[in-house]
Short mmCIF file of C-alpha atoms in Angstrom, two decimals:
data_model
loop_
_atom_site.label_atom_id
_atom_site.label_comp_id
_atom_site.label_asym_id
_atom_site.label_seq_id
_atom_site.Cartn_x
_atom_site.Cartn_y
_atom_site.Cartn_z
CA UNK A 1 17.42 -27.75 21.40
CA UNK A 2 18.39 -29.22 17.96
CA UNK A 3 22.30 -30.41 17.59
CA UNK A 4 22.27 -27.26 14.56
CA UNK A 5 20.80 -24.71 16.83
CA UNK A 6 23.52 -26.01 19.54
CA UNK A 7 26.14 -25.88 17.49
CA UNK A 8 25.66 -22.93 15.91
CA UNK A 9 24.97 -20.71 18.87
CA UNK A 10 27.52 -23.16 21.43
CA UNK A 11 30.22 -20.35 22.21
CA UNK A 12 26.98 -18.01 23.24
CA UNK A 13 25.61 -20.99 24.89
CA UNK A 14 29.29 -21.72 27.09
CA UNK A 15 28.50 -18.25 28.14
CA UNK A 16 27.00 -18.90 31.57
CA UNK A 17 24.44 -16.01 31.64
CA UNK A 18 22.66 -17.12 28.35
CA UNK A 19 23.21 -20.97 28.95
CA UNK A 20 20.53 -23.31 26.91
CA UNK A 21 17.35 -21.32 28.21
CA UNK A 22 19.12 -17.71 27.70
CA UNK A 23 19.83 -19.07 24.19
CA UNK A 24 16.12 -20.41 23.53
CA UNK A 25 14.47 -17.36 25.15
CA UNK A 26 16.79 -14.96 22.39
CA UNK A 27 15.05 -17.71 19.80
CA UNK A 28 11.94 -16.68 21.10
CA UNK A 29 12.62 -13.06 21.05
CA UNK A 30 11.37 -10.50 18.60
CA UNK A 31 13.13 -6.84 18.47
CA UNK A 32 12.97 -3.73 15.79
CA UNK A 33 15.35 -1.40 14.66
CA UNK A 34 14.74 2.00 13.35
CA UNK A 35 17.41 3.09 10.96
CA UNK A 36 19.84 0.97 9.13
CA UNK A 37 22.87 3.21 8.77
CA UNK A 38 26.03 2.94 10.83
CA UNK A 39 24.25 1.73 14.24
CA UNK A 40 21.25 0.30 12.94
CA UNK A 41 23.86 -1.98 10.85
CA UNK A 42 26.00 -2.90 13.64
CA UNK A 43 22.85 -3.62 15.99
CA UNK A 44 21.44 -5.93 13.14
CA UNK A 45 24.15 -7.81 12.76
CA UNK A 46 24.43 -8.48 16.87
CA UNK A 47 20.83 -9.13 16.84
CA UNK A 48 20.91 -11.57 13.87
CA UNK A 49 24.15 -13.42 14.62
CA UNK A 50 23.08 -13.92 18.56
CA UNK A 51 19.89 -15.50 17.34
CA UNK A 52 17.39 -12.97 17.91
CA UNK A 53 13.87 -15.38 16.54
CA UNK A 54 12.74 -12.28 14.52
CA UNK A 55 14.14 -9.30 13.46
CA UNK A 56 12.43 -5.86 11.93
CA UNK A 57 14.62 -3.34 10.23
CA UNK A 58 13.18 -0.07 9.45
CA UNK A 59 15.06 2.26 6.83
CA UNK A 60 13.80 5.46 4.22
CA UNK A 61 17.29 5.60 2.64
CA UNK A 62 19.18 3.90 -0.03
CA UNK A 63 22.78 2.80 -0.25
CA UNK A 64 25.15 5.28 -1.44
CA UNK A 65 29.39 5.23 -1.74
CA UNK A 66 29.80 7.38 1.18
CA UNK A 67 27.99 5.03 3.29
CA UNK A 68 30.49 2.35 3.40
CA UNK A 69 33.28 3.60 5.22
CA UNK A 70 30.84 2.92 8.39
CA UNK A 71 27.56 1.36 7.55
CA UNK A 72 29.00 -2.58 7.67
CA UNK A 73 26.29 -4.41 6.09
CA UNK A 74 26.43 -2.83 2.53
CA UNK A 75 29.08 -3.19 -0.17
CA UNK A 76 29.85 -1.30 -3.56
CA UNK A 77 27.09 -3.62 -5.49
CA UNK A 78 24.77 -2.37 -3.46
CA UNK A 79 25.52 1.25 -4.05
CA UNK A 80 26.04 0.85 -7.34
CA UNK A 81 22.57 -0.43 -7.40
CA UNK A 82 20.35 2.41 -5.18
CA UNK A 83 19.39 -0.39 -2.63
CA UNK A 84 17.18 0.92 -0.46
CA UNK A 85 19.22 0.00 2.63
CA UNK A 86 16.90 -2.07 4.16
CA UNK A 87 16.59 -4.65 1.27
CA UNK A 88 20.18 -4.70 0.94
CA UNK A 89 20.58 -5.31 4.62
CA UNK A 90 18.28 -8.00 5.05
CA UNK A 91 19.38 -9.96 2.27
CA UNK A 92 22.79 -9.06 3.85
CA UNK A 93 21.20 -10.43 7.50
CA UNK A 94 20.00 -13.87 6.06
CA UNK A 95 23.12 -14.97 4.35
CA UNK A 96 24.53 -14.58 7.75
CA UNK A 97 21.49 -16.58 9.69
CA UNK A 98 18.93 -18.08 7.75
CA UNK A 99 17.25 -20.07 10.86
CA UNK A 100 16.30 -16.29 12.01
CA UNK A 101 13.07 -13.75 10.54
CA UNK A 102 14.46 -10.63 9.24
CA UNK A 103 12.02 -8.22 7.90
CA UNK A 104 12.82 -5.05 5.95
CA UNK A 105 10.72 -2.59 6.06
CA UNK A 106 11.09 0.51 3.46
CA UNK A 107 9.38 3.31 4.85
CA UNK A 108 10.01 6.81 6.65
CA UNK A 109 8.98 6.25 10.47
CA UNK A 110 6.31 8.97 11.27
CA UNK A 111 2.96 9.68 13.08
CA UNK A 112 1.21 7.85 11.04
CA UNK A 113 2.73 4.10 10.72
CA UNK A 114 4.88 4.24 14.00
CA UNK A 115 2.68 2.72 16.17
CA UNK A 116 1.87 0.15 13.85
CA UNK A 117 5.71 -0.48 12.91
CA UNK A 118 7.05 -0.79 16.80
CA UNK A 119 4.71 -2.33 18.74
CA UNK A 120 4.31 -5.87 19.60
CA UNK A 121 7.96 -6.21 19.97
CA UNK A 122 10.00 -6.96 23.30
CA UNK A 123 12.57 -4.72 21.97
CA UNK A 124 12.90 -1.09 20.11
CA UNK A 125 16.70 -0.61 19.28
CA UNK A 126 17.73 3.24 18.29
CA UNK A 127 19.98 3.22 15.28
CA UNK A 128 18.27 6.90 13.81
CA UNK A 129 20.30 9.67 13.12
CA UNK A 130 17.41 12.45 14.14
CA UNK A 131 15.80 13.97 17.32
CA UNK A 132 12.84 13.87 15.46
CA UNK A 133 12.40 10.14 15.25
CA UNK A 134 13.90 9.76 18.84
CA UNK A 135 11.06 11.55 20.12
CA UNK A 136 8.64 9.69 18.32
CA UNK A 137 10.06 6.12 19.14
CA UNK A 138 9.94 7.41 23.10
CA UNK A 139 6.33 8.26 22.86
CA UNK A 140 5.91 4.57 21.19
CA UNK A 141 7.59 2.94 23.94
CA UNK A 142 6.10 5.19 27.00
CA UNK A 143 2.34 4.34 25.54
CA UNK A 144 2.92 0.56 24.69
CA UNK A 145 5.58 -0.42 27.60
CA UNK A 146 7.75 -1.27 25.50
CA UNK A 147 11.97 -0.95 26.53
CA UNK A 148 14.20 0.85 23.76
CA UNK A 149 17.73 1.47 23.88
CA UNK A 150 18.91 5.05 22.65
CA UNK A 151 22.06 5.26 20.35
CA UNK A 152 23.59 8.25 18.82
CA UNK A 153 27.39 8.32 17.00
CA UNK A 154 28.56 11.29 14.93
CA UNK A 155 32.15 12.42 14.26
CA UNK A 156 34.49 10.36 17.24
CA UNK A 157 31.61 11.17 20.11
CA UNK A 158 28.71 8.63 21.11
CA UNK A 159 26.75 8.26 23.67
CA UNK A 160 23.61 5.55 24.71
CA UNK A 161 21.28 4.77 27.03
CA UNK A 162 18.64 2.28 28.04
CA UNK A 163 15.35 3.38 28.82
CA UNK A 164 12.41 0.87 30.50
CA UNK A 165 9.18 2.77 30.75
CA UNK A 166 8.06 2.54 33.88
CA UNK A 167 10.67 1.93 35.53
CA UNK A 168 13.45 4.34 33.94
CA UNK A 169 13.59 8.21 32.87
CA UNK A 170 12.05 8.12 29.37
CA UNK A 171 13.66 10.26 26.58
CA UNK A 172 12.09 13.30 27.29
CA UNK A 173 12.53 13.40 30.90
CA UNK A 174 16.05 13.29 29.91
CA UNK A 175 16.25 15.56 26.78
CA UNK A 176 12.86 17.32 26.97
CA UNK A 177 13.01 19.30 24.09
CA UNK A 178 14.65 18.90 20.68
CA UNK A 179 17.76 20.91 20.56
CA UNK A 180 16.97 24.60 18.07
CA UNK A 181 19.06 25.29 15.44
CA UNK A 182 21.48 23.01 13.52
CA UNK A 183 23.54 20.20 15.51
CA UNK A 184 26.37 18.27 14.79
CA UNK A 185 25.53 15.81 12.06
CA UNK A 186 27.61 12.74 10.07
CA UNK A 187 27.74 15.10 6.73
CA UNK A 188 28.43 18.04 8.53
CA UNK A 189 31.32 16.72 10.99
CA UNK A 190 31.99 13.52 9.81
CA UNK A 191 32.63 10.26 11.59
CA UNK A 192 34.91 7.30 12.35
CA UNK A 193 33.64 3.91 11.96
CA UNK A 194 35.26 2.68 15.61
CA UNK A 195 32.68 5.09 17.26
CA UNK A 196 29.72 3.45 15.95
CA UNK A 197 31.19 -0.14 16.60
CA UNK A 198 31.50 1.00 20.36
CA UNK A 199 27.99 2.42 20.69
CA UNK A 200 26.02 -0.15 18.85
CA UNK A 201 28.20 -3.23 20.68
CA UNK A 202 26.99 -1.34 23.90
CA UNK A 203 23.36 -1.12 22.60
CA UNK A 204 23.43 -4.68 21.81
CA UNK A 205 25.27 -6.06 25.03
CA UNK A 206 22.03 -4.21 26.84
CA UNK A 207 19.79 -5.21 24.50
CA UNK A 208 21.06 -9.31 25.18
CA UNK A 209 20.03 -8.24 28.30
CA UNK A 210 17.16 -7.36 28.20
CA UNK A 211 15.27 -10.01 25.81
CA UNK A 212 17.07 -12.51 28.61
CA UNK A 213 15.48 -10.57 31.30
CA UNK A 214 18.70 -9.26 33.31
CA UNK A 215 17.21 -6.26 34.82
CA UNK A 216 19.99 -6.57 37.64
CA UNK A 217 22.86 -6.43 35.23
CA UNK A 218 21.40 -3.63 33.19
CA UNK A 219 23.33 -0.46 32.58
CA UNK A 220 21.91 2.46 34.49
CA UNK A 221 23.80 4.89 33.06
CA UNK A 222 24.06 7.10 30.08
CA UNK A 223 27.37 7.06 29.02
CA UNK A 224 29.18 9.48 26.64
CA UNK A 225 32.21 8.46 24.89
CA UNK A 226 35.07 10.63 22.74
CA UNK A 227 37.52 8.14 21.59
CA UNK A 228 39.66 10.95 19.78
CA UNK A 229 40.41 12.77 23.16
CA UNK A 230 40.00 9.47 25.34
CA UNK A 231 36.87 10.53 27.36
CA UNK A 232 34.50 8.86 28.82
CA UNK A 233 31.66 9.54 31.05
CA UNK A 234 29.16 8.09 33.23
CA UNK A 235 26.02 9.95 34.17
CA UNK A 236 23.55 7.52 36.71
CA UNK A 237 20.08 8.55 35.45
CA UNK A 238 18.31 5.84 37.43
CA UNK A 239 16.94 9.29 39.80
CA UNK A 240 16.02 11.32 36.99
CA UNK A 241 12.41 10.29 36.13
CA UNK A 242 10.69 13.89 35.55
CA UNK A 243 6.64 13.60 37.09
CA UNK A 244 5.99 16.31 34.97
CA UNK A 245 7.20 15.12 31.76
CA UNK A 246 4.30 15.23 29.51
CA UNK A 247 5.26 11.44 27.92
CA UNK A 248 5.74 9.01 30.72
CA UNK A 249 4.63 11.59 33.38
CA UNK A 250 1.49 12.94 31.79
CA UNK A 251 0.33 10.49 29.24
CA UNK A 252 0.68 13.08 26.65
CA UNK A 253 1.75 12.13 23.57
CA UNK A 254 2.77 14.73 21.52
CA UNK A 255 5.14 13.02 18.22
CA UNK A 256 1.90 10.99 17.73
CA UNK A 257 -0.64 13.62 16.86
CA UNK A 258 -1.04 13.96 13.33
CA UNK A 259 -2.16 17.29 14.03
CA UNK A 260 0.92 18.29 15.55
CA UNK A 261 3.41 21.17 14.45
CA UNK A 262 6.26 18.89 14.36
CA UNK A 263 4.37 16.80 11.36
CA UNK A 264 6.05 18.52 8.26
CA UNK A 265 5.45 17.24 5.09
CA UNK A 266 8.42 18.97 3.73
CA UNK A 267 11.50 18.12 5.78
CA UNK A 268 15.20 19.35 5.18
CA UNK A 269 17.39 16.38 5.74
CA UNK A 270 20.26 18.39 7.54
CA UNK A 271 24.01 18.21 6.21
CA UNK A 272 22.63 15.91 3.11
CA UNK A 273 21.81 18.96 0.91
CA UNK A 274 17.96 17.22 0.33
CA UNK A 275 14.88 17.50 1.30
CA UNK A 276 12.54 14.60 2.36
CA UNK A 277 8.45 14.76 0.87
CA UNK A 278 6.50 12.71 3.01
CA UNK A 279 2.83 12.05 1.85
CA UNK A 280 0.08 12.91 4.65
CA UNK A 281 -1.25 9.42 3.44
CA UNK A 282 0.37 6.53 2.61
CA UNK A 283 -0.22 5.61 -1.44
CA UNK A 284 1.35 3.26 -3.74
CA UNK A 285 3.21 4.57 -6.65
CA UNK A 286 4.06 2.96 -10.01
CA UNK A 287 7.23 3.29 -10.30
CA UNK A 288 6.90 1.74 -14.31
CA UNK A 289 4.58 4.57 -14.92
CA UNK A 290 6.93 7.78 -13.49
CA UNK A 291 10.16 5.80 -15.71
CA UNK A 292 7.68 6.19 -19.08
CA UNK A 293 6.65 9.52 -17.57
CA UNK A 294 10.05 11.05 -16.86
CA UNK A 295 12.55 9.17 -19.39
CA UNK A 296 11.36 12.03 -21.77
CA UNK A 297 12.54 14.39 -19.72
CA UNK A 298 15.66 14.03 -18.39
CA UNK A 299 17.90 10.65 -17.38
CA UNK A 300 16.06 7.96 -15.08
CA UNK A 301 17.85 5.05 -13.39
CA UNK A 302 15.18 2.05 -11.57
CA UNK A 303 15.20 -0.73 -9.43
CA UNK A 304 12.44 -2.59 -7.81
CA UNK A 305 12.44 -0.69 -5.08
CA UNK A 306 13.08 3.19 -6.19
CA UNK A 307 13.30 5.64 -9.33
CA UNK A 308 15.57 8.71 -9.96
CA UNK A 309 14.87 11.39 -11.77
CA UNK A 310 17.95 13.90 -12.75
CA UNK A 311 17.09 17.01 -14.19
CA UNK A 312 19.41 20.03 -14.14
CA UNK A 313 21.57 19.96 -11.29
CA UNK A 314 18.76 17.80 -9.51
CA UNK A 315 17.43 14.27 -8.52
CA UNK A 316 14.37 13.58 -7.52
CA UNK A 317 14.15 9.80 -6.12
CA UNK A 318 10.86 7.93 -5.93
CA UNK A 319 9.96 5.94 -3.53
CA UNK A 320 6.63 3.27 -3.71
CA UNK A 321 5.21 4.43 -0.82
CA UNK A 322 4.71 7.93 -2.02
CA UNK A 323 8.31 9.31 -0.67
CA UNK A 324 10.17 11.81 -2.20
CA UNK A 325 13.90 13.00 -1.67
CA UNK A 326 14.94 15.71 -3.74
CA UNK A 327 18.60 15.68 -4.08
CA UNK A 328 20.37 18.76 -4.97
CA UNK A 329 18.90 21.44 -2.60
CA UNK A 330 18.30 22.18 1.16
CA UNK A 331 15.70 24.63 0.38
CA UNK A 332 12.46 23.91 0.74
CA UNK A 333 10.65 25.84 -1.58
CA UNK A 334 12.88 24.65 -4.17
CA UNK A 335 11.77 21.50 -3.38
CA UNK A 336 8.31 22.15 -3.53
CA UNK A 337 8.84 23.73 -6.74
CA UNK A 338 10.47 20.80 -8.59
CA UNK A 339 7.51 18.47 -6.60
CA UNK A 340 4.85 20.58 -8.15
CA UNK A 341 6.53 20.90 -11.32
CA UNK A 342 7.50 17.59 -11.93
CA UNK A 343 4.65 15.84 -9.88
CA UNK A 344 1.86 17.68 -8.94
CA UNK A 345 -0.42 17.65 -5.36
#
């Protein structure tokens, strides 16, 4: 180990569980994160600061003002900019370690790119703020053996949990169906920023773990946490593996069929009064072309990385690989309206 390397990590390194080969092995590591909101930019910033060799960070959003109360990696440029959060984060990420890989990715997680985005990894780290992508990430990690550490954090309530296929209860044997109807969300209920510091630090304390290989120290609970009303609670799940569960029980894999029900190519985006348009394929889109396109039509603001479009009381934002949000509107035929009249099939 190089006198830099030493030196930067030494307090980590004093740390008799990590020691020179823990520290080296977390060089060595690779982990991804799904979501870079309030968790995802907590976990990060563990991941990238610890030394973690190489870093993926997934996102489908941009920065906005609201994020910042919680979301630690972005600041008021960056919402003043549209950032898609991942860019901003990364760039972020490598002012903090540059002798570490951190890739942002732009992209909505789904059927069609997750195994592609998550595997080869030793690591899949939770920081989504949807049941949807929860269930997807499971059925990545079941199928490809890969550990992932479940996060959620909305108003002062959190809970996580580590899951090792194989050898734990996966996702579904825990939660084995989405919950119907609408759940608490961060628009809807709010949050406080100390509740996602406490669930990501967990994640991230159990993620350590696992890139080192500490399978006897690791956490075998999920715990649930209400800082408001001082709760806390501890639920042992290492019994609760489910031999019927069709993911790590039957090999059924149901958030990966692309012929699935739960593949909707119109998605409300609950509590953010939008709705997400997610291409069946991938394309590229020239973002140069829509700005000549729509700057006749109404006001359009650009970056590298996105377009938006506001007409009426709307805003349509543009992403290059074929995403649309459209601002303004939980309905979805609105928004299928405004894609067809402003876009096309």
């Amino acid at each position: 180990m190089d006198t830099e390397i030493h030196q930067r990590y030494s307090r980590q390194i004093l740390f008799a569980p990590i020691g020179k080969a823990g520290q080296l092995k977390l060089l060595q590591s690779k982990a991804v994160i799904v979501g870079m909101g309030a968790l995802g930019t907590v976990l990060a910033n563990h991941m990238v600061r610890a030394g973690v060799g190489f870093v993926r960070i997934i996102d489908r959003d941009f920065v906005e003002e609201s994020n910042l109360q919680r979301q630690m990696l972005y600041d008021e440029e960056d919402a003043r900019a549209h950032l898609p959060k991942a860019v901003a984060a990364a760039a972020k990420l490598q002012k903090i370690n540059s002798t570490v890989t951190v890739e942002p990715i732009v992209a909505d997680l789904n059927a069609t790119n997750a195994e592609a985005y998550l595997t080869g990894f030793d690591l899949i780290l939770d920081g989504s703020d949807n049941f949807q992508v929860r269930y997807l990430v499971n059925d990545v990690a079941v199928k490809h053996r890969i550990p992932w550490i479940h996060g959620a954090a909305v108003s002062s309530k959190g809970m996580f949990a580590v899951i090792r296929p194989g050898e734990t209860p996966c996702y579904r044997c825990l939660f084995p169906h989405p919950p119907e109807g609408r759940t608490e969300t961060c628009d809807t209920t709010g949050v406080i920023g100390p509740i996602v510091h406490v669930i990501a630090s967990y994640q991230a304390v159990e993620a350590l773990k696992l890139l080192l290989g500490a399978t006897q120290q690791q956490n075998p609970n999920l715990e649930q946490f209400e800082l408001w009303q001082n709760d806390h609670l501890q639920i042992n799940i290492a019994n609760g593996k489910n031999a019927n569960c069709p993911a790590c029980g039957q090999g059924i894999f149901e958030y990966l069929d692309l012929t699935a029900p739960a593949q909707q190519e119109f998605t409300s985006l609950c509590g953010r009064d939008t709705v997400q348009i997610t291409p069946i394929q991938p394309k590229q889109v020239d973002l140069e072309a829509l700005s000549r396109r729509f700057e006749q039509l109404g006001t359009v603001e650009k970056n590298p990385f996105l377009l938006r479009f506001h007409i009426d009381s709307y805003t349509l934002v543009f992403f290059k690989d074929g995403r649309v949000l459209v601002q303004g509107s939980q309905d979805i035929s609105t928004a299928r309206s405004l894609y067809a009249k402003y876009v096309g099939y």
